[in-house]
Amino acid sequence: MRYQFGDFELATERYELRRNGIVLHIEPLVFDLILFLVRHAGRVVSRDEIVEGVWQGRLVSEATIDGCIKLARRVLGDSGDSQSYIRTVRGRGFEFAAPVTARDQGQSSISQDQAQEGLVGSRAAEREAVVKNEPALAGQPLSADVTAFGTAPRPVLAVFPFANQSAAADDYFSDGLTEDIVTNLSRFRDLRVIAAGSTLQFKGRPINVPEFCREMRAGYVVQGSVRRAAGRVRITVQLIDGVSCVQLWGDRYDRQMGDIFDLQDELTRRIAATLGVKLQDVSLERAMAKGPLELDSYDCVLRARRYTSALSAEMHAEARDLLERAVELDPLSSDAHALLANVYLAEHRFEMNPRPDPIGRALTHALRATELDPRNAYARCWLAIVHFFRGENEKFETESKLALRLNPNDPETLADIGHYLAFMGEFERGVELSRRAQELNPLHPGWYYFSFARRDYNRKAYENTIRSVEKIGLPNFYWTHLLDAAAKGQLGRPDAGKAVSRILEIKPNFSAQLELRKWNASPADLDHIVEGLRKGGWNG
């Protein structure tokens, strides 16, 4: 369905808003709000109706509604004084005041009254259909489109049908791979993935990649092939820049043919996870090439993510500044609020650049992130971690399970949750998640090994603990030396004292008991680690 009003056209099947034919970038929530108001044009709708229609009845604040209305007005060129499109009716709600014409593609136009009468199905069902069939969500445009407000574009990715290089009877396997990769990629909330139905039509046909990307506004293309022979399968995958056709990444997967569904599930998850990580890396490179005044909200988020690998005080201060700017530029960015919760919580976790009430500020932004996008796995993950540091372990478990259901293919979410499960004493569960994260991202940061070090120390496998600590790296992070000193102390190694001294160099006010209680260590776990530290020469 397409709705026309003034200079604008709103296309639900493409999830696009155009002005005089030019696509405007618009966040999903703002698009949904405008769509809801347009569908009820000429009628005053209450705030309760908006909450039910746009947020599906979830609890949202008045500030969230007002912020979304403000951004919708900005993209339409309205203001508080000039309300040509969205009119405030004091004490009652809002009215879409402009005349609207609605039409299906290929059909004649119908008036807004006819459109009102002909609405079929619930809004939730319509949105589900739009998301499943979105051929080009508002994402990284190839043209020099100017975004309508601070919201930054997200990368748009098209996955073309994998070429079947075996018998024709194997088409179902290559088609299934394509569809499952699209499904798994769509779980990454900072990507926009063109629906499989829009690319399967190119099966067996030559593809002009730049032309396709210009038409569909895709920034990147995935192509691949499948070959089966003698009980084995080989799958090749390439990630290609949509403008230059330069291959950004490629890999080959060789497997024995066993249970075909298990094989398909394992490969598509791994391929999707790798593509998700690679696209973040490519986007970061582009963000790093921009000057400070050119940065939009998404660029700020990408730059700030570097902190999560380095865990340094200098990087933390930079990340905090970037993310505070990101939420100012785009107050409806769930990703920015979620990562800001992470960075604020570091003021408590690691006492990095502390300000008052870090847990309270982290909770505010984690809740905001999940309110803006309830299906954002990273937001759910960091809400869980805030609950962890509030000592609310049941809430941690609830939010963690939800995060894992929302995106079981995001290595960072798996590793984060595994990390905190290990600190809660759930060592085997933590290690299993961390191992899965490592498999999905072979180039993972060193901190993915923390859960292994914690489990090995608990097992009194102190040599294994030291080996895991070596893999962690992070020489300027005190927790690395804490576990190293405790394990070496238990073994009576003379270099344990050096590790203890390094802890105190990095954190002069270090107290093992306070630190371990902060991290929810059980009494037995706390005593075991303190014992190792004291054997290593720590006198606290």
XYZ file of C-alpha atoms in Angstrom:
540
model
C 0.000 0.000 0.000
C 1.182 3.533 -0.800
C -0.104 6.729 0.787
C 0.367 10.133 -0.829
C 0.036 13.461 0.980
C 1.524 16.794 -0.011
C 4.998 16.238 -1.438
C 5.310 12.889 0.339
C 4.710 9.267 -0.553
C 4.795 6.564 2.118
C 5.329 3.022 0.745
C 4.638 0.227 3.236
C 5.908 -2.534 0.960
C 9.328 -0.833 0.772
C 9.256 0.662 4.276
C 10.124 4.015 2.712
C 9.101 7.645 2.966
C 9.842 9.773 -0.103
C 9.642 13.520 -0.637
C 9.419 14.606 -4.266
C 10.722 11.152 -5.176
C 13.775 11.326 -2.886
C 14.000 8.672 -0.180
C 14.294 10.068 3.340
C 15.971 8.016 6.014
C 13.578 7.369 8.871
C 13.783 5.207 11.978
C 11.284 2.299 12.164
C 9.384 3.763 15.144
C 8.978 7.125 13.437
C 7.869 5.405 10.229
C 5.317 3.371 12.204
C 3.979 6.491 13.906
C 3.537 8.370 10.624
C 1.918 5.286 9.054
C -0.488 4.968 11.986
C -1.479 8.638 11.805
C -1.810 8.545 8.010
C -4.082 5.511 8.170
C -6.313 7.443 10.570
C -6.065 10.769 8.731
C -8.835 13.244 9.536
C -9.541 11.664 12.934
C -8.153 12.642 16.324
C -6.313 9.707 17.866
C -5.524 9.592 21.570
C -2.169 8.827 23.126
C -3.562 5.478 24.284
C -4.465 4.597 20.698
C -0.987 5.567 19.543
C 0.619 3.399 22.240
C -1.602 0.467 21.247
C -1.027 0.948 17.517
C 2.667 1.838 17.421
C 4.072 0.174 20.558
C 1.540 -2.714 20.692
C 0.335 -1.614 24.121
C 3.739 -1.755 25.839
C 4.387 0.642 28.698
C 6.083 3.759 27.282
C 6.652 7.168 28.803
C 5.036 10.421 27.734
C 8.520 11.654 26.832
C 8.966 8.756 24.397
C 5.688 9.568 22.629
C 6.495 13.288 22.523
C 9.991 12.594 21.208
C 8.653 10.359 18.454
C 6.023 12.975 17.482
C 8.733 15.655 17.394
C 10.926 13.586 15.075
C 7.953 12.737 12.851
C 7.155 16.428 12.542
C 10.761 17.237 11.772
C 10.933 14.730 8.923
C 7.665 16.107 7.496
C 8.783 19.718 7.829
C 6.272 20.550 10.577
C 7.005 22.494 13.732
C 5.197 23.299 16.948
C 3.769 26.456 15.353
C 3.235 25.269 11.772
C 1.319 21.988 11.981
C 0.484 21.233 8.355
C 0.560 17.466 8.841
C 0.488 16.435 12.507
C -1.845 18.665 14.487
C -1.989 18.636 18.290
C -5.507 18.665 19.676
C -4.976 19.784 23.258
C -6.293 17.348 25.824
C -7.405 14.822 23.187
C -4.452 13.697 21.091
C -3.202 14.184 17.543
C -4.713 14.437 14.079
C -3.112 13.896 10.680
C -4.546 17.004 9.028
C -3.379 16.712 5.401
C -5.497 15.010 2.686
C -4.295 11.460 2.015
C -4.690 9.306 -1.096
C -4.052 5.562 -0.697
C -3.440 3.058 -3.469
C -2.179 -0.460 -3.967
C 0.655 -0.949 -6.424
C -0.813 -1.434 -9.875
C -4.276 -0.289 -8.790
C -6.092 3.014 -9.045
C -6.010 5.507 -6.217
C -8.634 5.495 -3.490
C -9.626 8.310 -1.188
C -8.699 8.433 2.485
C -12.320 7.638 3.426
C -12.248 4.515 1.261
C -8.867 3.626 2.696
C -10.255 3.912 6.228
C -13.152 1.608 5.348
C -10.947 -0.895 3.560
C -8.352 -1.482 6.263
C -8.024 -5.236 6.658
C -6.256 -7.029 9.489
C -4.473 -5.691 12.491
C -1.625 -3.207 12.395
C 0.642 -5.767 14.002
C -0.047 -8.228 11.191
C 0.617 -5.535 8.600
C 3.902 -4.576 10.180
C 4.973 -8.207 10.337
C 4.220 -8.540 6.635
C 6.143 -5.349 5.871
C 9.194 -6.509 7.812
C 9.170 -9.929 6.178
C 8.863 -8.480 2.682
C 10.896 -5.287 3.013
C 12.852 -5.077 -0.238
C 14.816 -2.053 0.899
C 14.593 -0.837 4.471
C 15.905 2.627 5.094
C 19.611 1.951 5.350
C 22.932 2.921 3.864
C 22.025 4.842 0.706
C 24.402 4.788 -2.239
C 23.418 8.280 -3.284
C 24.235 11.379 -1.301
C 20.804 11.438 0.316
C 20.749 13.739 3.322
C 19.151 12.194 6.374
C 16.096 14.039 7.586
C 17.324 14.250 11.151
C 20.136 12.973 13.366
C 19.273 9.302 12.877
C 22.063 7.517 11.044
C 21.535 5.080 8.184
C 22.190 1.386 8.741
C 23.921 -0.917 6.234
C 21.552 -2.596 3.779
C 22.477 -6.099 2.652
C 21.140 -8.312 -0.154
C 21.744 -12.079 -0.119
C 21.489 -13.543 -3.615
C 20.495 -17.184 -4.180
C 23.465 -19.467 -3.666
C 24.424 -21.111 -6.955
C 23.851 -24.851 -6.975
C 26.841 -26.480 -8.680
C 25.578 -30.023 -8.113
C 22.593 -31.957 -9.481
C 19.384 -30.040 -10.085
C 17.772 -32.075 -7.322
C 19.973 -30.223 -4.812
C 18.298 -26.867 -5.508
C 16.291 -27.178 -2.307
C 19.510 -27.220 -0.255
C 21.014 -24.086 -1.837
C 17.660 -22.251 -1.655
C 17.283 -23.257 1.990
C 20.763 -21.942 2.772
C 19.924 -18.602 1.193
C 16.651 -18.206 3.087
C 18.157 -19.246 6.432
C 21.107 -16.867 6.068
C 18.644 -14.016 5.433
C 16.607 -15.044 8.483
C 19.661 -15.251 10.745
C 21.106 -11.961 9.494
C 17.802 -10.208 10.165
C 18.339 -10.880 13.880
C 21.168 -8.317 13.855
C 19.263 -5.126 14.621
C 21.852 -2.761 13.155
C 21.564 -4.380 9.716
C 18.809 -4.040 7.163
C 18.422 -7.217 5.121
C 16.465 -7.371 1.887
C 13.904 -10.176 2.052
C 14.738 -13.461 0.342
C 11.622 -13.191 -1.807
C 13.076 -10.084 -3.445
C 16.358 -11.776 -4.390
C 15.251 -15.336 -5.224
C 13.818 -13.989 -8.489
C 17.447 -13.581 -9.649
C 18.152 -17.297 -9.269
C 20.080 -18.565 -12.257
C 20.265 -15.132 -13.851
C 23.303 -12.878 -14.342
C 23.303 -10.004 -11.844
C 24.552 -6.484 -12.441
C 25.484 -5.776 -8.820
C 25.891 -1.961 -8.996
C 22.632 -1.576 -10.929
C 20.750 -3.777 -8.472
C 22.193 -1.889 -5.505
C 21.287 1.491 -6.956
C 17.714 0.358 -7.523
C 17.277 -1.332 -4.141
C 19.550 1.066 -2.187
C 21.629 -1.838 -0.921
C 25.191 -1.191 0.186
C 26.439 -4.772 0.151
C 25.751 -8.073 -1.581
C 26.356 -11.662 -0.474
C 26.903 -14.312 -3.129
C 27.869 -17.939 -2.793
C 27.795 -21.430 -4.217
C 27.054 -24.967 -3.026
C 28.668 -28.159 -4.341
C 27.965 -31.699 -3.129
C 30.032 -34.763 -4.057
C 30.979 -38.103 -2.499
C 29.230 -37.438 0.789
C 30.779 -33.993 1.286
C 29.530 -30.456 0.766
C 31.541 -27.309 -0.038
C 30.022 -23.858 0.428
C 31.749 -20.657 -0.659
C 30.607 -17.197 0.440
C 31.658 -13.685 -0.602
C 30.736 -10.271 0.784
C 30.874 -7.671 -1.997
C 30.755 -3.872 -1.924
C 27.651 -2.806 -3.829
C 29.299 0.195 -5.516
C 32.813 -0.938 -6.391
C 32.138 -4.712 -6.608
C 35.279 -5.202 -4.493
C 35.184 -8.431 -2.470
C 35.402 -7.429 1.191
C 35.482 -10.925 2.620
C 35.241 -14.524 1.471
C 35.461 -17.980 2.969
C 34.949 -21.651 2.184
C 33.226 -24.242 4.357
C 33.823 -27.981 3.833
C 31.674 -30.470 5.735
C 30.694 -34.125 5.758
C 27.082 -34.627 4.750
C 25.245 -35.885 7.815
C 21.814 -34.788 8.940
C 21.065 -32.192 6.282
C 18.994 -29.962 8.566
C 21.624 -29.936 11.320
C 24.280 -29.153 8.721
C 22.220 -26.349 7.211
C 21.499 -24.874 10.644
C 25.160 -24.967 11.728
C 26.468 -23.419 8.507
C 23.875 -20.665 8.187
C 24.382 -19.569 11.794
C 28.134 -19.424 11.355
C 27.974 -17.608 8.020
C 25.429 -15.089 9.334
C 27.486 -14.390 12.469
C 30.655 -13.859 10.438
C 28.881 -11.554 7.998
C 27.409 -9.556 10.892
C 30.866 -9.028 12.419
C 32.507 -8.208 9.065
C 29.878 -5.614 8.193
C 30.446 -3.916 11.549
C 34.183 -3.832 10.798
C 33.611 -2.327 7.335
C 31.202 0.256 8.756
C 33.704 1.156 11.490
C 36.449 1.740 8.900
C 34.168 4.172 7.089
C 33.186 5.905 10.337
C 36.846 6.286 11.341
C 37.577 8.032 8.035
C 35.112 10.838 8.840
C 35.979 14.096 10.559
C 34.475 14.871 13.988
C 31.866 17.260 12.565
C 30.716 14.675 9.994
C 29.775 12.001 12.521
C 26.144 10.952 12.758
C 24.622 8.866 15.548
C 25.496 5.498 14.004
C 29.102 6.609 13.360
C 29.374 7.544 17.050
C 28.063 4.107 18.075
C 30.504 2.326 15.758
C 33.478 4.292 17.069
C 32.406 3.740 20.677
C 32.273 -0.047 20.193
C 36.068 -0.130 20.077
C 36.006 0.352 23.862
C 34.422 -3.088 24.380
C 37.594 -4.762 23.072
C 40.177 -2.483 24.695
C 38.593 -1.911 28.158
C 40.919 1.032 28.810
C 40.084 4.181 30.774
C 41.109 6.408 27.844
C 38.894 4.531 25.397
C 36.081 4.541 27.955
C 36.131 8.328 28.251
C 36.059 8.707 24.466
C 33.237 6.149 24.120
C 31.147 7.912 26.767
C 31.479 11.252 24.974
C 30.603 9.646 21.626
C 27.521 7.875 22.976
C 26.196 10.901 24.829
C 26.458 12.713 21.513
C 24.782 9.764 19.735
C 21.670 9.838 21.938
C 21.505 13.605 21.571
C 21.610 13.287 17.765
C 19.170 10.384 17.737
C 17.175 9.946 20.960
C 15.291 6.993 19.407
C 18.390 4.865 18.735
C 18.063 1.682 20.784
C 21.667 0.696 19.965
C 23.064 4.007 21.247
C 21.158 3.765 24.538
C 22.191 0.110 25.016
C 25.884 0.793 24.455
C 25.685 3.872 26.682
C 24.288 1.604 29.435
C 27.367 -0.599 28.953
C 29.731 2.375 29.177
C 27.994 3.956 32.179
C 28.067 0.612 33.988
C 31.855 0.472 33.525
C 32.067 3.396 35.944
C 30.825 0.904 38.571
C 32.282 -2.360 37.246
C 35.827 -1.100 36.732
C 35.646 2.339 38.391
C 36.616 3.932 35.075
C 36.156 7.715 34.998
C 33.440 7.494 37.677
C 30.526 9.906 38.063
C 27.662 9.728 40.568
C 25.057 6.936 40.331
C 26.491 4.876 37.450
C 24.109 1.935 37.995
C 21.081 4.216 38.026
C 22.150 5.905 34.790
C 22.934 2.546 33.189
C 19.513 1.201 34.181
C 17.780 4.266 32.724
C 19.431 3.804 29.327
C 19.097 0.009 29.272
C 15.361 0.321 29.936
C 15.125 3.049 27.307
C 16.893 0.833 24.771
C 14.496 -2.076 25.332
C 11.511 0.274 25.286
C 12.562 1.667 21.918
C 13.245 -1.775 20.431
C 12.020 -4.726 22.506
C 13.615 -7.155 20.011
C 17.121 -5.718 20.303
C 19.155 -8.604 21.733
C 22.107 -6.380 22.672
C 19.771 -4.065 24.618
C 18.249 -7.046 26.449
C 21.749 -8.336 27.204
C 22.820 -5.095 28.850
C 19.598 -4.751 30.771
C 20.393 -8.238 32.120
C 23.911 -7.137 33.108
C 22.582 -4.054 34.908
C 20.318 -6.405 36.894
C 23.409 -8.533 37.652
C 25.144 -5.590 39.330
C 21.963 -4.703 41.202
C 22.046 -8.219 42.681
C 18.826 -9.136 40.818
C 19.908 -12.536 39.547
C 16.429 -13.750 38.596
C 15.929 -10.692 36.388
C 19.395 -11.288 34.953
C 18.396 -14.823 33.981
C 15.095 -13.683 32.454
C 16.605 -10.946 30.299
C 19.593 -13.110 29.331
C 17.373 -15.902 28.052
C 15.329 -13.392 26.072
C 18.482 -11.885 24.535
C 19.694 -15.338 23.469
C 16.330 -16.181 21.923
C 16.258 -12.904 20.014
C 19.701 -13.416 18.471
C 21.481 -16.707 19.131
C 24.012 -15.784 16.418
C 25.554 -12.617 17.892
C 28.967 -13.586 19.309
C 29.195 -10.571 21.616
C 25.824 -11.260 23.249
C 26.755 -14.925 23.756
C 30.155 -14.030 25.223
C 28.782 -11.286 27.488
C 26.137 -13.550 28.997
C 28.598 -16.433 29.281
C 31.027 -14.121 31.052
C 28.500 -13.123 33.718
C 27.139 -16.633 34.182
C 30.691 -17.713 35.051
C 30.982 -14.894 37.591
C 27.688 -16.090 39.114
C 29.223 -19.539 39.573
C 27.430 -21.079 36.562
C 30.804 -22.016 35.099
C 29.797 -24.724 32.616
C 26.899 -22.714 31.197
C 29.167 -19.702 30.874
C 31.924 -21.614 29.109
C 29.462 -23.221 26.693
C 28.142 -19.825 25.591
C 31.669 -18.411 25.337
C 32.766 -21.387 23.242
C 29.852 -20.864 20.863
C 30.793 -17.179 20.612
C 34.378 -18.114 19.708
C 33.165 -20.526 17.021
C 30.934 -17.845 15.508
C 33.688 -15.205 15.608
C 37.140 -16.807 15.251
C 38.729 -13.319 15.399
C 37.083 -12.557 18.729
C 38.586 -10.251 21.382
C 40.613 -11.840 24.159
C 38.064 -11.236 26.917
C 35.985 -14.120 25.503
C 38.364 -16.352 27.533
C 37.397 -14.934 30.932
C 34.727 -17.573 31.561
C 37.301 -20.309 30.826
C 39.759 -18.777 33.287
C 37.063 -18.522 35.955
C 35.974 -22.144 35.448
C 39.532 -23.486 35.428
C 40.376 -21.640 38.645
C 37.242 -23.021 40.299
C 38.346 -26.538 39.241
C 41.809 -25.817 40.711
C 43.245 -26.287 37.228
C 45.633 -23.406 37.830
C 47.958 -24.007 34.867
C 44.912 -23.869 32.556
C 43.852 -20.650 34.284
C 47.209 -19.053 33.486
C 46.979 -20.173 29.845
C 43.485 -18.670 29.536
C 44.716 -15.414 31.081
C 47.518 -15.280 28.512
C 44.899 -15.593 25.755
C 42.860 -12.780 27.298
C 45.722 -10.327 26.889
C 44.606 -6.875 28.140
C 47.840 -6.039 30.027
C 46.344 -2.827 31.439
C 43.207 -4.456 32.823
C 43.460 -5.382 36.513
C 41.135 -8.423 36.370
C 43.620 -10.143 34.046
C 46.353 -9.850 36.687
C 43.948 -10.724 39.512
C 43.257 -14.204 38.104
C 46.895 -14.612 37.038
C 48.174 -13.724 40.531
C 45.692 -16.024 42.286
C 46.524 -19.018 40.052
C 50.293 -18.467 40.360
C 49.928 -18.011 44.104
C 48.152 -21.358 44.397
C 51.011 -22.979 42.436
C 53.669 -21.259 44.605
C 55.254 -19.646 41.570
C 57.748 -16.862 42.325
C 56.277 -14.554 39.650
C 52.940 -14.368 41.508
C 54.211 -11.310 43.388
C 54.839 -9.507 40.091
C 51.197 -10.064 39.081
C 50.027 -8.743 42.473
C 52.194 -5.636 42.061
C 50.698 -5.080 38.600
C 47.164 -5.122 40.082
C 48.117 -2.383 42.543
C 49.840 -0.324 39.836
C 46.652 -0.298 37.788
C 44.255 0.007 40.728
C 46.015 1.364 43.851
C 42.869 1.150 46.006
C 42.267 -2.510 45.111
C 40.350 -4.601 47.666
C 39.822 -8.226 46.655
C 36.839 -8.713 48.959
C 35.012 -5.597 47.746
C 35.783 -6.390 44.120
C 34.549 -9.982 44.294
C 31.389 -9.074 46.206
C 30.645 -6.448 43.565
C 30.849 -9.235 40.964
C 28.451 -11.503 42.868
C 31.077 -14.094 43.795
C 29.789 -16.772 46.159
C 31.455 -16.897 49.601
C 33.371 -20.070 48.690
C 34.513 -18.587 45.377
C 35.582 -15.353 47.086
C 37.584 -17.208 49.758
C 39.242 -19.403 47.100
C 40.440 -16.414 45.035
C 41.554 -14.407 48.083
C 43.498 -17.443 49.270
C 45.411 -17.534 45.971
C 46.115 -13.802 46.088
C 47.466 -14.015 49.628
C 49.705 -16.926 48.668
C 50.965 -14.700 45.865
C 51.915 -11.908 48.283
C 48.812 -9.745 48.506
C 48.376 -8.429 52.080
C 44.796 -7.076 51.943
